PDB file of C-alpha atoms in Angstrom:
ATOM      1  CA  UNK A   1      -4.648 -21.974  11.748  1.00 41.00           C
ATOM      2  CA  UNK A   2      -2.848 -19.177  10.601  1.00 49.00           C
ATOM      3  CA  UNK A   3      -0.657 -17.565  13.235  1.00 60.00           C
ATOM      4  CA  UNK A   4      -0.631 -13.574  13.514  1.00 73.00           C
ATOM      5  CA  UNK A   5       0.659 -12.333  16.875  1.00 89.00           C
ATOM      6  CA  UNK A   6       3.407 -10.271  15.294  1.00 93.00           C
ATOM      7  CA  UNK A   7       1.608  -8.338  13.105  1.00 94.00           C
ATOM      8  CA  UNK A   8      -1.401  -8.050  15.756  1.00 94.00           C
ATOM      9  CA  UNK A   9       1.630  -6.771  18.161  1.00 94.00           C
ATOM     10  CA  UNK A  10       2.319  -4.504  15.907  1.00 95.00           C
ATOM     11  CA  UNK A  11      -1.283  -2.417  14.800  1.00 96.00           C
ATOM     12  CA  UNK A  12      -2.083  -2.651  18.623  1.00 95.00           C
ATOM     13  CA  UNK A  13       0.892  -0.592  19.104  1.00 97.00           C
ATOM     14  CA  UNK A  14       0.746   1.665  16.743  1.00 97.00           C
ATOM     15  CA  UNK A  15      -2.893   2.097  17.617  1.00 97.00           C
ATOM     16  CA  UNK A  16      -2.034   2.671  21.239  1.00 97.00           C
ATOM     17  CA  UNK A  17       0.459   5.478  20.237  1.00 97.00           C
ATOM     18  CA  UNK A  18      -2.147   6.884  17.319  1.00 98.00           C
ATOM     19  CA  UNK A  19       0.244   6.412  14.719  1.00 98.00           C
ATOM     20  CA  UNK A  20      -0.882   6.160  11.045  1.00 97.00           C
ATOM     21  CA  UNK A  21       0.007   3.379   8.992  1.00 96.00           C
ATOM     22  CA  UNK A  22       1.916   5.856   6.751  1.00 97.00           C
ATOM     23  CA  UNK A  23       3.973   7.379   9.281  1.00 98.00           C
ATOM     24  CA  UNK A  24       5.566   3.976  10.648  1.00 98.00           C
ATOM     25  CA  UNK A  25       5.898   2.527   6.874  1.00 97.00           C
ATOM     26  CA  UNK A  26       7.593   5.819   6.305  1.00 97.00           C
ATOM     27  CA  UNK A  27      10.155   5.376   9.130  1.00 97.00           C
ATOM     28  CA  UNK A  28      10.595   1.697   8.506  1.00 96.00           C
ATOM     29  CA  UNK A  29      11.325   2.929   4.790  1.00 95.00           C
ATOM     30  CA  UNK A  30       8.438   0.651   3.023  1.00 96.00           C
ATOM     31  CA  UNK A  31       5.207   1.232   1.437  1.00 96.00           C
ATOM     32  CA  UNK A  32       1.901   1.355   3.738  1.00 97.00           C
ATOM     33  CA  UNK A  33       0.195  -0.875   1.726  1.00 97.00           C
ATOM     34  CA  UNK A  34       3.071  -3.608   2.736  1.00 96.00           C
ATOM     35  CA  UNK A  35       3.005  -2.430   6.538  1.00 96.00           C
ATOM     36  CA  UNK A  36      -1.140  -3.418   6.005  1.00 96.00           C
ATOM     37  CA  UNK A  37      -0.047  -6.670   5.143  1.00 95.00           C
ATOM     38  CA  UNK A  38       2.266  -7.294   7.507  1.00 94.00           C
ATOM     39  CA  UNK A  39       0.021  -6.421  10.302  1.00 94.00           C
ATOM     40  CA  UNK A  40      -2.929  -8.870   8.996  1.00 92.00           C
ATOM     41  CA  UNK A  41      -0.159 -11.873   8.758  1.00 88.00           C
ATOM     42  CA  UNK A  42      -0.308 -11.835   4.381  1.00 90.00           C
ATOM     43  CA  UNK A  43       3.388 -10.700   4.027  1.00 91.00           C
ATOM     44  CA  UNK A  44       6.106 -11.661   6.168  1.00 89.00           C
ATOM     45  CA  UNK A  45       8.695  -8.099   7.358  1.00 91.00           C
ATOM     46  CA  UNK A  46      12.482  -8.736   6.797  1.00 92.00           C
ATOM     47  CA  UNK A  47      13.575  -9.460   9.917  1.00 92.00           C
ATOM     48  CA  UNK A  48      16.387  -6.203   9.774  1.00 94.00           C
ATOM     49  CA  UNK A  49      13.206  -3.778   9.950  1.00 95.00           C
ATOM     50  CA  UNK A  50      12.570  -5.174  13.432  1.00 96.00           C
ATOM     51  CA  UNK A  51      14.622  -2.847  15.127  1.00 96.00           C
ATOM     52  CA  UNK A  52      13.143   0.167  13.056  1.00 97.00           C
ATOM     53  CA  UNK A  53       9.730  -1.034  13.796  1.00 97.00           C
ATOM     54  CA  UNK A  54      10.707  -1.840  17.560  1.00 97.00           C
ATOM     55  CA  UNK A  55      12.167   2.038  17.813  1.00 97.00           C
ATOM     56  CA  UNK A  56       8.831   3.860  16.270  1.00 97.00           C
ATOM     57  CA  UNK A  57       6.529   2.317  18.246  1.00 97.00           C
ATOM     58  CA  UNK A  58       8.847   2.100  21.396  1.00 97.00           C
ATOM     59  CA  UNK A  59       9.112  -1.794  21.952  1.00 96.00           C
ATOM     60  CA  UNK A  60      11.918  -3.825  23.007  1.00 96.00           C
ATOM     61  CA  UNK A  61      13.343  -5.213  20.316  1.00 94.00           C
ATOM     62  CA  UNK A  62      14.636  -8.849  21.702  1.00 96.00           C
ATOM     63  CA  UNK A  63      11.272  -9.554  22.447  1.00 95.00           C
ATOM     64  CA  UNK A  64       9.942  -8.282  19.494  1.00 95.00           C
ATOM     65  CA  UNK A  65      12.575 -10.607  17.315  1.00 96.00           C
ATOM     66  CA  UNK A  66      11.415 -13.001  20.021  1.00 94.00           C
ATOM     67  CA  UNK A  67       7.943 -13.363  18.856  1.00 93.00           C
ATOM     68  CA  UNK A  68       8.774 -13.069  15.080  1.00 93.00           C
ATOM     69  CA  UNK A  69      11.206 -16.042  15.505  1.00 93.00           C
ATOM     70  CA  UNK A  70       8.212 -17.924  17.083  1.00 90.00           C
ATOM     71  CA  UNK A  71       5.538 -17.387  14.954  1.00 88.00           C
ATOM     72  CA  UNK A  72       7.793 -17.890  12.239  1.00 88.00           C
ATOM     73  CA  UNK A  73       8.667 -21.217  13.433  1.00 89.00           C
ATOM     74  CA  UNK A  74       5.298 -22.428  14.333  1.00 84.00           C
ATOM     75  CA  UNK A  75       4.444 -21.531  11.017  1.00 80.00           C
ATOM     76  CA  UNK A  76       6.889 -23.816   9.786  1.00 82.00           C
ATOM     77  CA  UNK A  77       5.895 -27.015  11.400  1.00 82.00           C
ATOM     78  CA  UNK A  78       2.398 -26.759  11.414  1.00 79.00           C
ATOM     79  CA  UNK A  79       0.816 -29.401   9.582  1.00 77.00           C
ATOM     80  CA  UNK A  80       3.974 -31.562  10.276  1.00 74.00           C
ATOM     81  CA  UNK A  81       2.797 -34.409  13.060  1.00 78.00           C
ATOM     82  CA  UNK A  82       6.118 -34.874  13.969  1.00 74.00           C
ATOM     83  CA  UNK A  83       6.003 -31.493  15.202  1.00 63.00           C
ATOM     84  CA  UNK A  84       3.543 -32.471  17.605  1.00 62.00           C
TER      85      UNK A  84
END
């Protein structure tokens, strides 16, 4: 299963505030094709561009670090059944 809540997070957000994918790459200082595949879960955003990201689209910033920490660490031990 492939885990997405951070980049789901993030288009619902930037939905909700009706910004284009453009203008938050642009402030985050990346291309908007890379933003596109951070928010479908096929590239994985340095985790220093959080606090950009959490500024644009007016999130909290812990708990946006919060759920990229998670996801990135279920991603990690999936598959492993000592995980479980």
């Amino acid at each position: 299963m492939i885990r997405n809540g951070f980049g789901d997070k993030i288009r619902q957000r930037r939905k909700e505030k009706g910004l284009p994918l453009r203008k938050v790459a642009a402030f985050i200082e990346i291309d908007p094709s890379l933003l596109s595949k951070i928010e479908r879960g096929k590239y994985v955003l340095p985790v220093e561009m959080i606090g950009p990201l959490a500024e644009i689209l007016d999130l909290n910033d812990q708990k946006l670090k919060l759920l990229y920490w998670n996801e990135r660490i279920l991603g990690l031990l999936e598959g492993d059944p000592q995980a479980e």
